């Protein structure tokens, strides 16, 4: 079951919100710290969630995350079907510093990339992406948050001569309380947050916490 004492409920509907940040500044901040952009992303997500739980007086030490991870380097036969798996692991939330959250995220992602056999024990780790949605949602419901970092084109893209100005990812919650996805495009980090209406009825407040977390990471 969900580890969150606050985001435990689930429904069939969700709300969607977006914001964006300068990707160059985010990348520079990660470089100064000796971290990756993905480390900063996951650390910021867990920090925003920690502040949300604190705000409601329901702190929790750890939450369970679903995170798509590339394991292409571990594939020996060259097959692209085994390029991505959905890792599920716990990360510290309340009672941990930002540095501790970032390090925990880095270590867990590295562990999954270095030990692809972990997918065999994970009901979400179907690398073919052919799991029926109801089955995936049932397994994801035992998790709290799904977080994805998707690199996009670093240069402008044009469609029929018109420049694409942004790309905000709309991704369903698929059983988790929230799905937070970052897509980078032409120097900007575009973030989409889908939140289950029962698990997170006050999405506007949560967005405020996430934006603050990213800007202070």
mmCIF file with all atom_site columns, C-alpha atoms in Angstrom:
data_model
loop_
_atom_site.group_PDB
_atom_site.id
_atom_site.type_symbol
_atom_site.label_atom_id
_atom_site.label_alt_id
_atom_site.label_comp_id
_atom_site.label_asym_id
_atom_site.label_entity_id
_atom_site.label_seq_id
_atom_site.pdbx_PDB_ins_code
_atom_site.Cartn_x
_atom_site.Cartn_y
_atom_site.Cartn_z
_atom_site.occupancy
_atom_site.B_iso_or_equiv
_atom_site.pdbx_formal_charge
_atom_site.auth_seq_id
_atom_site.auth_comp_id
_atom_site.auth_asym_id
_atom_site.auth_atom_id
_atom_site.pdbx_PDB_model_num
ATOM 1   C CA . UNK A 1 1   ? 0.000   0.000  0.000   1.00 0.00 ? 1   UNK A CA 1
ATOM 2   C CA . UNK A 1 2   ? 0.950   3.674  -0.258  1.00 0.00 ? 2   UNK A CA 1
ATOM 3   C CA . UNK A 1 3   ? 3.472   4.817  2.364   1.00 0.00 ? 3   UNK A CA 1
ATOM 4   C CA . UNK A 1 4   ? 2.057   8.337  2.549   1.00 0.00 ? 4   UNK A CA 1
ATOM 5   C CA . UNK A 1 5   ? -0.299  9.069  5.468   1.00 0.00 ? 5   UNK A CA 1
ATOM 6   C CA . UNK A 1 6   ? -1.622  12.010 3.452   1.00 0.00 ? 6   UNK A CA 1
ATOM 7   C CA . UNK A 1 7   ? -1.806  10.918 -0.214  1.00 0.00 ? 7   UNK A CA 1
ATOM 8   C CA . UNK A 1 8   ? -3.434  7.549  0.411   1.00 0.00 ? 8   UNK A CA 1
ATOM 9   C CA . UNK A 1 9   ? -6.768  7.905  -1.411  1.00 0.00 ? 9   UNK A CA 1
ATOM 10  C CA . UNK A 1 10  ? -7.242  7.134  -5.097  1.00 0.00 ? 10  UNK A CA 1
ATOM 11  C CA . UNK A 1 11  ? -9.924  7.987  -7.650  1.00 0.00 ? 11  UNK A CA 1
ATOM 12  C CA . UNK A 1 12  ? -10.478 7.749  -11.392 1.00 0.00 ? 12  UNK A CA 1
ATOM 13  C CA . UNK A 1 13  ? -9.879  11.450 -12.062 1.00 0.00 ? 13  UNK A CA 1
ATOM 14  C CA . UNK A 1 14  ? -6.875  13.735 -11.824 1.00 0.00 ? 14  UNK A CA 1
ATOM 15  C CA . UNK A 1 15  ? -5.968  17.391 -12.256 1.00 0.00 ? 15  UNK A CA 1
ATOM 16  C CA . UNK A 1 16  ? -3.077  18.788 -14.263 1.00 0.00 ? 16  UNK A CA 1
ATOM 17  C CA . UNK A 1 17  ? -0.734  21.744 -13.741 1.00 0.00 ? 17  UNK A CA 1
ATOM 18  C CA . UNK A 1 18  ? 2.490   22.957 -15.335 1.00 0.00 ? 18  UNK A CA 1
ATOM 19  C CA . UNK A 1 19  ? 5.450   25.225 -14.785 1.00 0.00 ? 19  UNK A CA 1
ATOM 20  C CA . UNK A 1 20  ? 8.831   25.720 -16.449 1.00 0.00 ? 20  UNK A CA 1
ATOM 21  C CA . UNK A 1 21  ? 12.353  26.678 -15.393 1.00 0.00 ? 21  UNK A CA 1
ATOM 22  C CA . UNK A 1 22  ? 15.582  27.745 -17.148 1.00 0.00 ? 22  UNK A CA 1
ATOM 23  C CA . UNK A 1 23  ? 17.322  24.475 -17.936 1.00 0.00 ? 23  UNK A CA 1
ATOM 24  C CA . UNK A 1 24  ? 20.764  26.084 -18.278 1.00 0.00 ? 24  UNK A CA 1
ATOM 25  C CA . UNK A 1 25  ? 20.591  27.306 -14.669 1.00 0.00 ? 25  UNK A CA 1
ATOM 26  C CA . UNK A 1 26  ? 19.400  23.912 -13.493 1.00 0.00 ? 26  UNK A CA 1
ATOM 27  C CA . UNK A 1 27  ? 22.245  22.152 -15.309 1.00 0.00 ? 27  UNK A CA 1
ATOM 28  C CA . UNK A 1 28  ? 24.787  24.664 -13.965 1.00 0.00 ? 28  UNK A CA 1
ATOM 29  C CA . UNK A 1 29  ? 23.520  24.138 -10.404 1.00 0.00 ? 29  UNK A CA 1
ATOM 30  C CA . UNK A 1 30  ? 23.881  20.378 -10.804 1.00 0.00 ? 30  UNK A CA 1
ATOM 31  C CA . UNK A 1 31  ? 27.426  20.776 -12.145 1.00 0.00 ? 31  UNK A CA 1
ATOM 32  C CA . UNK A 1 32  ? 28.442  23.024 -9.229  1.00 0.00 ? 32  UNK A CA 1
ATOM 33  C CA . UNK A 1 33  ? 27.253  20.368 -6.793  1.00 0.00 ? 33  UNK A CA 1
ATOM 34  C CA . UNK A 1 34  ? 28.840  17.494 -8.698  1.00 0.00 ? 34  UNK A CA 1
ATOM 35  C CA . UNK A 1 35  ? 25.397  16.001 -9.358  1.00 0.00 ? 35  UNK A CA 1
ATOM 36  C CA . UNK A 1 36  ? 23.423  15.127 -12.479 1.00 0.00 ? 36  UNK A CA 1
ATOM 37  C CA . UNK A 1 37  ? 20.279  16.912 -13.637 1.00 0.00 ? 37  UNK A CA 1
ATOM 38  C CA . UNK A 1 38  ? 18.328  13.774 -12.775 1.00 0.00 ? 38  UNK A CA 1
ATOM 39  C CA . UNK A 1 39  ? 19.724  13.844 -9.225  1.00 0.00 ? 39  UNK A CA 1
ATOM 40  C CA . UNK A 1 40  ? 18.546  17.450 -8.840  1.00 0.00 ? 40  UNK A CA 1
ATOM 41  C CA . UNK A 1 41  ? 15.172  16.599 -10.363 1.00 0.00 ? 41  UNK A CA 1
ATOM 42  C CA . UNK A 1 42  ? 14.463  13.711 -7.987  1.00 0.00 ? 42  UNK A CA 1
ATOM 43  C CA . UNK A 1 43  ? 15.836  15.595 -4.989  1.00 0.00 ? 43  UNK A CA 1
ATOM 44  C CA . UNK A 1 44  ? 13.592  18.544 -5.798  1.00 0.00 ? 44  UNK A CA 1
ATOM 45  C CA . UNK A 1 45  ? 10.530  16.331 -6.234  1.00 0.00 ? 45  UNK A CA 1
ATOM 46  C CA . UNK A 1 46  ? 11.073  14.646 -2.860  1.00 0.00 ? 46  UNK A CA 1
ATOM 47  C CA . UNK A 1 47  ? 11.720  18.047 -1.236  1.00 0.00 ? 47  UNK A CA 1
ATOM 48  C CA . UNK A 1 48  ? 8.481   19.486 -2.602  1.00 0.00 ? 48  UNK A CA 1
ATOM 49  C CA . UNK A 1 49  ? 6.585   16.444 -1.345  1.00 0.00 ? 49  UNK A CA 1
ATOM 50  C CA . UNK A 1 50  ? 8.248   16.762 2.073   1.00 0.00 ? 50  UNK A CA 1
ATOM 51  C CA . UNK A 1 51  ? 7.109   20.368 2.358   1.00 0.00 ? 51  UNK A CA 1
ATOM 52  C CA . UNK A 1 52  ? 3.602   19.395 1.292   1.00 0.00 ? 52  UNK A CA 1
ATOM 53  C CA . UNK A 1 53  ? 3.405   16.777 4.058   1.00 0.00 ? 53  UNK A CA 1
ATOM 54  C CA . UNK A 1 54  ? 4.816   19.233 6.596   1.00 0.00 ? 54  UNK A CA 1
ATOM 55  C CA . UNK A 1 55  ? 2.252   21.836 5.561   1.00 0.00 ? 55  UNK A CA 1
ATOM 56  C CA . UNK A 1 56  ? -0.532  19.418 6.400   1.00 0.00 ? 56  UNK A CA 1
ATOM 57  C CA . UNK A 1 57  ? 1.059   18.214 9.639   1.00 0.00 ? 57  UNK A CA 1
ATOM 58  C CA . UNK A 1 58  ? 1.495   14.658 8.305   1.00 0.00 ? 58  UNK A CA 1
ATOM 59  C CA . UNK A 1 59  ? 5.253   14.168 7.827   1.00 0.00 ? 59  UNK A CA 1
ATOM 60  C CA . UNK A 1 60  ? 6.530   10.843 6.583   1.00 0.00 ? 60  UNK A CA 1
ATOM 61  C CA . UNK A 1 61  ? 10.095  9.599  6.552   1.00 0.00 ? 61  UNK A CA 1
ATOM 62  C CA . UNK A 1 62  ? 9.981   7.692  3.257   1.00 0.00 ? 62  UNK A CA 1
ATOM 63  C CA . UNK A 1 63  ? 7.804   7.369  0.172   1.00 0.00 ? 63  UNK A CA 1
ATOM 64  C CA . UNK A 1 64  ? 7.765   4.843  -2.651  1.00 0.00 ? 64  UNK A CA 1
ATOM 65  C CA . UNK A 1 65  ? 8.680   6.186  -6.105  1.00 0.00 ? 65  UNK A CA 1
ATOM 66  C CA . UNK A 1 66  ? 8.210   4.773  -9.614  1.00 0.00 ? 66  UNK A CA 1
ATOM 67  C CA . UNK A 1 67  ? 11.007  5.991  -11.894 1.00 0.00 ? 67  UNK A CA 1
ATOM 68  C CA . UNK A 1 68  ? 11.662  4.958  -15.517 1.00 0.00 ? 68  UNK A CA 1
ATOM 69  C CA . UNK A 1 69  ? 15.365  4.131  -15.833 1.00 0.00 ? 69  UNK A CA 1
ATOM 70  C CA . UNK A 1 70  ? 17.439  3.405  -18.918 1.00 0.00 ? 70  UNK A CA 1
ATOM 71  C CA . UNK A 1 71  ? 19.347  0.127  -18.665 1.00 0.00 ? 71  UNK A CA 1
ATOM 72  C CA . UNK A 1 72  ? 20.563  0.140  -22.262 1.00 0.00 ? 72  UNK A CA 1
ATOM 73  C CA . UNK A 1 73  ? 24.181  -0.298 -21.152 1.00 0.00 ? 73  UNK A CA 1
ATOM 74  C CA . UNK A 1 74  ? 23.271  -3.553 -19.444 1.00 0.00 ? 74  UNK A CA 1
ATOM 75  C CA . UNK A 1 75  ? 21.710  -5.070 -22.563 1.00 0.00 ? 75  UNK A CA 1
ATOM 76  C CA . UNK A 1 76  ? 24.086  -7.500 -24.274 1.00 0.00 ? 76  UNK A CA 1
ATOM 77  C CA . UNK A 1 77  ? 22.139  -8.554 -27.362 1.00 0.00 ? 77  UNK A CA 1
ATOM 78  C CA . UNK A 1 78  ? 21.561  -5.055 -28.742 1.00 0.00 ? 78  UNK A CA 1
ATOM 79  C CA . UNK A 1 79  ? 17.803  -5.333 -28.358 1.00 0.00 ? 79  UNK A CA 1
ATOM 80  C CA . UNK A 1 80  ? 16.070  -1.963 -27.917 1.00 0.00 ? 80  UNK A CA 1
ATOM 81  C CA . UNK A 1 81  ? 13.080  -3.602 -26.217 1.00 0.00 ? 81  UNK A CA 1
ATOM 82  C CA . UNK A 1 82  ? 15.104  -3.862 -23.014 1.00 0.00 ? 82  UNK A CA 1
ATOM 83  C CA . UNK A 1 83  ? 16.232  -0.235 -22.961 1.00 0.00 ? 83  UNK A CA 1
ATOM 84  C CA . UNK A 1 84  ? 13.946  1.043  -20.196 1.00 0.00 ? 84  UNK A CA 1
ATOM 85  C CA . UNK A 1 85  ? 12.537  -0.382 -16.990 1.00 0.00 ? 85  UNK A CA 1
ATOM 86  C CA . UNK A 1 86  ? 10.302  1.136  -14.335 1.00 0.00 ? 86  UNK A CA 1
ATOM 87  C CA . UNK A 1 87  ? 12.197  1.017  -11.062 1.00 0.00 ? 87  UNK A CA 1
ATOM 88  C CA . UNK A 1 88  ? 10.273  1.160  -7.793  1.00 0.00 ? 88  UNK A CA 1
ATOM 89  C CA . UNK A 1 89  ? 12.113  2.113  -4.622  1.00 0.00 ? 89  UNK A CA 1
ATOM 90  C CA . UNK A 1 90  ? 11.793  4.190  -1.460  1.00 0.00 ? 90  UNK A CA 1
ATOM 91  C CA . UNK A 1 91  ? 13.393  7.607  -0.980  1.00 0.00 ? 91  UNK A CA 1
ATOM 92  C CA . UNK A 1 92  ? 13.725  9.755  2.165   1.00 0.00 ? 92  UNK A CA 1
ATOM 93  C CA . UNK A 1 93  ? 11.277  12.646 2.449   1.00 0.00 ? 93  UNK A CA 1
ATOM 94  C CA . UNK A 1 94  ? 10.712  14.350 5.803   1.00 0.00 ? 94  UNK A CA 1
ATOM 95  C CA . UNK A 1 95  ? 13.553  14.326 8.300   1.00 0.00 ? 95  UNK A CA 1
ATOM 96  C CA . UNK A 1 96  ? 16.232  14.427 5.593   1.00 0.00 ? 96  UNK A CA 1
ATOM 97  C CA . UNK A 1 97  ? 18.209  17.323 4.140   1.00 0.00 ? 97  UNK A CA 1
ATOM 98  C CA . UNK A 1 98  ? 18.224  18.217 0.451   1.00 0.00 ? 98  UNK A CA 1
ATOM 99  C CA . UNK A 1 99  ? 21.729  16.770 0.141   1.00 0.00 ? 99  UNK A CA 1
ATOM 100 C CA . UNK A 1 100 ? 20.556  13.499 1.683   1.00 0.00 ? 100 UNK A CA 1
ATOM 101 C CA . UNK A 1 101 ? 17.550  13.323 -0.661  1.00 0.00 ? 101 UNK A CA 1
ATOM 102 C CA . UNK A 1 102 ? 19.717  13.951 -3.722  1.00 0.00 ? 102 UNK A CA 1
ATOM 103 C CA . UNK A 1 103 ? 22.312  11.378 -2.676  1.00 0.00 ? 103 UNK A CA 1
ATOM 104 C CA . UNK A 1 104 ? 19.663  8.756  -1.952  1.00 0.00 ? 104 UNK A CA 1
ATOM 105 C CA . UNK A 1 105 ? 18.105  9.280  -5.390  1.00 0.00 ? 105 UNK A CA 1
ATOM 106 C CA . UNK A 1 106 ? 21.512  9.082  -7.077  1.00 0.00 ? 106 UNK A CA 1
ATOM 107 C CA . UNK A 1 107 ? 22.447  5.881  -5.242  1.00 0.00 ? 107 UNK A CA 1
ATOM 108 C CA . UNK A 1 108 ? 19.143  4.124  -5.954  1.00 0.00 ? 108 UNK A CA 1
ATOM 109 C CA . UNK A 1 109 ? 19.161  4.974  -9.675  1.00 0.00 ? 109 UNK A CA 1
ATOM 110 C CA . UNK A 1 110 ? 22.776  3.816  -9.939  1.00 0.00 ? 110 UNK A CA 1
ATOM 111 C CA . UNK A 1 111 ? 21.918  0.578  -8.150  1.00 0.00 ? 111 UNK A CA 1
ATOM 112 C CA . UNK A 1 112 ? 19.178  -0.153 -10.670 1.00 0.00 ? 112 UNK A CA 1
ATOM 113 C CA . UNK A 1 113 ? 21.389  0.641  -13.627 1.00 0.00 ? 113 UNK A CA 1
ATOM 114 C CA . UNK A 1 114 ? 24.204  -1.534 -12.263 1.00 0.00 ? 114 UNK A CA 1
ATOM 115 C CA . UNK A 1 115 ? 21.929  -4.435 -11.277 1.00 0.00 ? 115 UNK A CA 1
ATOM 116 C CA . UNK A 1 116 ? 19.318  -4.947 -14.020 1.00 0.00 ? 116 UNK A CA 1
ATOM 117 C CA . UNK A 1 117 ? 18.318  -8.296 -12.455 1.00 0.00 ? 117 UNK A CA 1
ATOM 118 C CA . UNK A 1 118 ? 16.380  -6.212 -9.910  1.00 0.00 ? 118 UNK A CA 1
ATOM 119 C CA . UNK A 1 119 ? 13.651  -5.940 -12.555 1.00 0.00 ? 119 UNK A CA 1
ATOM 120 C CA . UNK A 1 120 ? 12.732  -9.579 -11.943 1.00 0.00 ? 120 UNK A CA 1
ATOM 121 C CA . UNK A 1 121 ? 11.466  -8.735 -8.449  1.00 0.00 ? 121 UNK A CA 1
ATOM 122 C CA . UNK A 1 122 ? 9.566   -5.628 -9.484  1.00 0.00 ? 122 UNK A CA 1
ATOM 123 C CA . UNK A 1 123 ? 5.936   -5.921 -10.722 1.00 0.00 ? 123 UNK A CA 1
ATOM 124 C CA . UNK A 1 124 ? 6.304   -2.611 -12.581 1.00 0.00 ? 124 UNK A CA 1
ATOM 125 C CA . UNK A 1 125 ? 9.488   -3.554 -14.385 1.00 0.00 ? 125 UNK A CA 1
ATOM 126 C CA . UNK A 1 126 ? 8.068   -4.711 -17.700 1.00 0.00 ? 126 UNK A CA 1
ATOM 127 C CA . UNK A 1 127 ? 10.553  -3.392 -20.213 1.00 0.00 ? 127 UNK A CA 1
ATOM 128 C CA . UNK A 1 128 ? 8.375   -4.232 -23.231 1.00 0.00 ? 128 UNK A CA 1
ATOM 129 C CA . UNK A 1 129 ? 5.834   -1.506 -22.254 1.00 0.00 ? 129 UNK A CA 1
ATOM 130 C CA . UNK A 1 130 ? 3.050   -3.969 -23.145 1.00 0.00 ? 130 UNK A CA 1
ATOM 131 C CA . UNK A 1 131 ? 1.569   -4.422 -19.669 1.00 0.00 ? 131 UNK A CA 1
ATOM 132 C CA . UNK A 1 132 ? -2.193  -3.718 -19.738 1.00 0.00 ? 132 UNK A CA 1
ATOM 133 C CA . UNK A 1 133 ? -3.006  -0.398 -18.055 1.00 0.00 ? 133 UNK A CA 1
ATOM 134 C CA . UNK A 1 134 ? -5.268  -1.952 -15.351 1.00 0.00 ? 134 UNK A CA 1
ATOM 135 C CA . UNK A 1 135 ? -2.462  -4.325 -14.327 1.00 0.00 ? 135 UNK A CA 1
ATOM 136 C CA . UNK A 1 136 ? 0.084   -1.510 -14.286 1.00 0.00 ? 136 UNK A CA 1
ATOM 137 C CA . UNK A 1 137 ? -2.257  0.738  -12.295 1.00 0.00 ? 137 UNK A CA 1
ATOM 138 C CA . UNK A 1 138 ? -2.869  -1.997 -9.730  1.00 0.00 ? 138 UNK A CA 1
ATOM 139 C CA . UNK A 1 139 ? 0.862   -2.356 -9.094  1.00 0.00 ? 139 UNK A CA 1
ATOM 140 C CA . UNK A 1 140 ? 1.491   1.403  -9.178  1.00 0.00 ? 140 UNK A CA 1
ATOM 141 C CA . UNK A 1 141 ? -1.224  2.003  -6.573  1.00 0.00 ? 141 UNK A CA 1
ATOM 142 C CA . UNK A 1 142 ? 1.184   0.624  -3.986  1.00 0.00 ? 142 UNK A CA 1
ATOM 143 C CA . UNK A 1 143 ? 3.501   3.528  -4.844  1.00 0.00 ? 143 UNK A CA 1
ATOM 144 C CA . UNK A 1 144 ? 3.193   7.202  -3.998  1.00 0.00 ? 144 UNK A CA 1
ATOM 145 C CA . UNK A 1 145 ? 4.791   9.127  -6.856  1.00 0.00 ? 145 UNK A CA 1
ATOM 146 C CA . UNK A 1 146 ? 5.925   8.526  -10.416 1.00 0.00 ? 146 UNK A CA 1
ATOM 147 C CA . UNK A 1 147 ? 8.739   10.821 -11.585 1.00 0.00 ? 147 UNK A CA 1
ATOM 148 C CA . UNK A 1 148 ? 10.209  10.955 -15.103 1.00 0.00 ? 148 UNK A CA 1
ATOM 149 C CA . UNK A 1 149 ? 13.023  12.999 -16.635 1.00 0.00 ? 149 UNK A CA 1
ATOM 150 C CA . UNK A 1 150 ? 12.851  13.036 -20.448 1.00 0.00 ? 150 UNK A CA 1
ATOM 151 C CA . UNK A 1 151 ? 15.557  14.801 -22.501 1.00 0.00 ? 151 UNK A CA 1
ATOM 152 C CA . UNK A 1 152 ? 14.153  16.600 -25.512 1.00 0.00 ? 152 UNK A CA 1
ATOM 153 C CA . UNK A 1 153 ? 15.672  18.471 -28.479 1.00 0.00 ? 153 UNK A CA 1
ATOM 154 C CA . UNK A 1 154 ? 18.264  21.060 -27.344 1.00 0.00 ? 154 UNK A CA 1
ATOM 155 C CA . UNK A 1 155 ? 17.455  23.251 -30.367 1.00 0.00 ? 155 UNK A CA 1
ATOM 156 C CA . UNK A 1 156 ? 14.194  24.769 -31.675 1.00 0.00 ? 156 UNK A CA 1
ATOM 157 C CA . UNK A 1 157 ? 11.850  22.462 -33.578 1.00 0.00 ? 157 UNK A CA 1
ATOM 158 C CA . UNK A 1 158 ? 9.623   23.714 -36.393 1.00 0.00 ? 158 UNK A CA 1
ATOM 159 C CA . UNK A 1 159 ? 6.361   22.224 -37.617 1.00 0.00 ? 159 UNK A CA 1
ATOM 160 C CA . UNK A 1 160 ? 5.216   23.408 -41.046 1.00 0.00 ? 160 UNK A CA 1
ATOM 161 C CA . UNK A 1 161 ? 7.387   26.487 -40.580 1.00 0.00 ? 161 UNK A CA 1
ATOM 162 C CA . UNK A 1 162 ? 6.003   27.349 -37.128 1.00 0.00 ? 162 UNK A CA 1
ATOM 163 C CA . UNK A 1 163 ? 8.400   27.246 -34.182 1.00 0.00 ? 163 UNK A CA 1
ATOM 164 C CA . UNK A 1 164 ? 7.336   25.019 -31.283 1.00 0.00 ? 164 UNK A CA 1
ATOM 165 C CA . UNK A 1 165 ? 7.468   27.260 -28.213 1.00 0.00 ? 165 UNK A CA 1
ATOM 166 C CA . UNK A 1 166 ? 7.146   24.618 -25.489 1.00 0.00 ? 166 UNK A CA 1
ATOM 167 C CA . UNK A 1 167 ? 6.326   21.033 -24.613 1.00 0.00 ? 167 UNK A CA 1
ATOM 168 C CA . UNK A 1 168 ? 4.436   20.421 -21.368 1.00 0.00 ? 168 UNK A CA 1
ATOM 169 C CA . UNK A 1 169 ? 4.113   16.684 -20.614 1.00 0.00 ? 169 UNK A CA 1
ATOM 170 C CA . UNK A 1 170 ? 0.591   15.478 -19.786 1.00 0.00 ? 170 UNK A CA 1
ATOM 171 C CA . UNK A 1 171 ? 1.001   12.019 -18.245 1.00 0.00 ? 171 UNK A CA 1
ATOM 172 C CA . UNK A 1 172 ? -1.740  10.173 -16.303 1.00 0.00 ? 172 UNK A CA 1
ATOM 173 C CA . UNK A 1 173 ? -1.191  9.130  -12.698 1.00 0.00 ? 173 UNK A CA 1
ATOM 174 C CA . UNK A 1 174 ? -1.717  5.424  -13.540 1.00 0.00 ? 174 UNK A CA 1
ATOM 175 C CA . UNK A 1 175 ? -2.437  4.424  -9.952  1.00 0.00 ? 175 UNK A CA 1
ATOM 176 C CA . UNK A 1 176 ? 0.083   6.633  -8.120  1.00 0.00 ? 176 UNK A CA 1
ATOM 177 C CA . UNK A 1 177 ? -0.954  9.744  -6.202  1.00 0.00 ? 177 UNK A CA 1
ATOM 178 C CA . UNK A 1 178 ? 0.977   11.950 -8.619  1.00 0.00 ? 178 UNK A CA 1
ATOM 179 C CA . UNK A 1 179 ? 3.009   11.812 -11.791 1.00 0.00 ? 179 UNK A CA 1
ATOM 180 C CA . UNK A 1 180 ? 5.683   14.503 -12.144 1.00 0.00 ? 180 UNK A CA 1
ATOM 181 C CA . UNK A 1 181 ? 7.421   14.602 -15.514 1.00 0.00 ? 181 UNK A CA 1
ATOM 182 C CA . UNK A 1 182 ? 10.178  16.909 -16.750 1.00 0.00 ? 182 UNK A CA 1
ATOM 183 C CA . UNK A 1 183 ? 10.902  17.403 -20.457 1.00 0.00 ? 183 UNK A CA 1
ATOM 184 C CA . UNK A 1 184 ? 13.799  19.571 -21.597 1.00 0.00 ? 184 UNK A CA 1
ATOM 185 C CA . UNK A 1 185 ? 13.523  21.514 -24.845 1.00 0.00 ? 185 UNK A CA 1
ATOM 186 C CA . UNK A 1 186 ? 15.582  24.363 -26.291 1.00 0.00 ? 186 UNK A CA 1
ATOM 187 C CA . UNK A 1 187 ? 17.047  25.540 -22.986 1.00 0.00 ? 187 UNK A CA 1
ATOM 188 C CA . UNK A 1 188 ? 13.888  25.195 -20.873 1.00 0.00 ? 188 UNK A CA 1
ATOM 189 C CA . UNK A 1 189 ? 12.786  22.536 -18.408 1.00 0.00 ? 189 UNK A CA 1
ATOM 190 C CA . UNK A 1 190 ? 9.041   21.975 -18.820 1.00 0.00 ? 190 UNK A CA 1
ATOM 191 C CA . UNK A 1 191 ? 7.346   20.224 -15.887 1.00 0.00 ? 191 UNK A CA 1
ATOM 192 C CA . UNK A 1 192 ? 3.901   18.634 -15.894 1.00 0.00 ? 192 UNK A CA 1
ATOM 193 C CA . UNK A 1 193 ? 2.238   17.458 -12.690 1.00 0.00 ? 193 UNK A CA 1
ATOM 194 C CA . UNK A 1 194 ? -0.785  15.164 -12.764 1.00 0.00 ? 194 UNK A CA 1
ATOM 195 C CA . UNK A 1 195 ? -2.385  14.657 -9.346  1.00 0.00 ? 195 UNK A CA 1
ATOM 196 C CA . UNK A 1 196 ? -5.122  12.247 -8.300  1.00 0.00 ? 196 UNK A CA 1
ATOM 197 C CA . UNK A 1 197 ? -8.024  14.424 -7.098  1.00 0.00 ? 197 UNK A CA 1
ATOM 198 C CA . UNK A 1 198 ? -8.625  12.306 -4.016  1.00 0.00 ? 198 UNK A CA 1
ATOM 199 C CA . UNK A 1 199 ? -4.973  11.887 -3.038  1.00 0.00 ? 199 UNK A CA 1
ATOM 200 C CA . UNK A 1 200 ? -4.110  15.566 -3.624  1.00 0.00 ? 200 UNK A CA 1
ATOM 201 C CA . UNK A 1 201 ? -7.205  17.786 -3.577  1.00 0.00 ? 201 UNK A CA 1
ATOM 202 C CA . UNK A 1 202 ? -5.181  21.018 -3.254  1.00 0.00 ? 202 UNK A CA 1
ATOM 203 C CA . UNK A 1 203 ? -3.005  20.870 -6.354  1.00 0.00 ? 203 UNK A CA 1
ATOM 204 C CA . UNK A 1 204 ? -2.415  24.635 -6.527  1.00 0.00 ? 204 UNK A CA 1
ATOM 205 C CA . UNK A 1 205 ? -0.734  24.577 -3.099  1.00 0.00 ? 205 UNK A CA 1
ATOM 206 C CA . UNK A 1 206 ? 1.412   21.639 -4.058  1.00 0.00 ? 206 UNK A CA 1
ATOM 207 C CA . UNK A 1 207 ? 2.557   23.393 -7.224  1.00 0.00 ? 207 UNK A CA 1
ATOM 208 C CA . UNK A 1 208 ? 3.714   26.323 -5.116  1.00 0.00 ? 208 UNK A CA 1
ATOM 209 C CA . UNK A 1 209 ? 5.845   23.953 -3.027  1.00 0.00 ? 209 UNK A CA 1
ATOM 210 C CA . UNK A 1 210 ? 7.391   22.291 -6.079  1.00 0.00 ? 210 UNK A CA 1
ATOM 211 C CA . UNK A 1 211 ? 8.304   25.581 -7.748  1.00 0.00 ? 211 UNK A CA 1
ATOM 212 C CA . UNK A 1 212 ? 9.936   26.775 -4.529  1.00 0.00 ? 212 UNK A CA 1
ATOM 213 C CA . UNK A 1 213 ? 11.854  23.493 -4.214  1.00 0.00 ? 213 UNK A CA 1
ATOM 214 C CA . UNK A 1 214 ? 13.239  23.660 -7.728  1.00 0.00 ? 214 UNK A CA 1
ATOM 215 C CA . UNK A 1 215 ? 14.366  27.263 -7.373  1.00 0.00 ? 215 UNK A CA 1
ATOM 216 C CA . UNK A 1 216 ? 16.235  26.551 -4.135  1.00 0.00 ? 216 UNK A CA 1
ATOM 217 C CA . UNK A 1 217 ? 17.781  23.187 -5.106  1.00 0.00 ? 217 UNK A CA 1
#
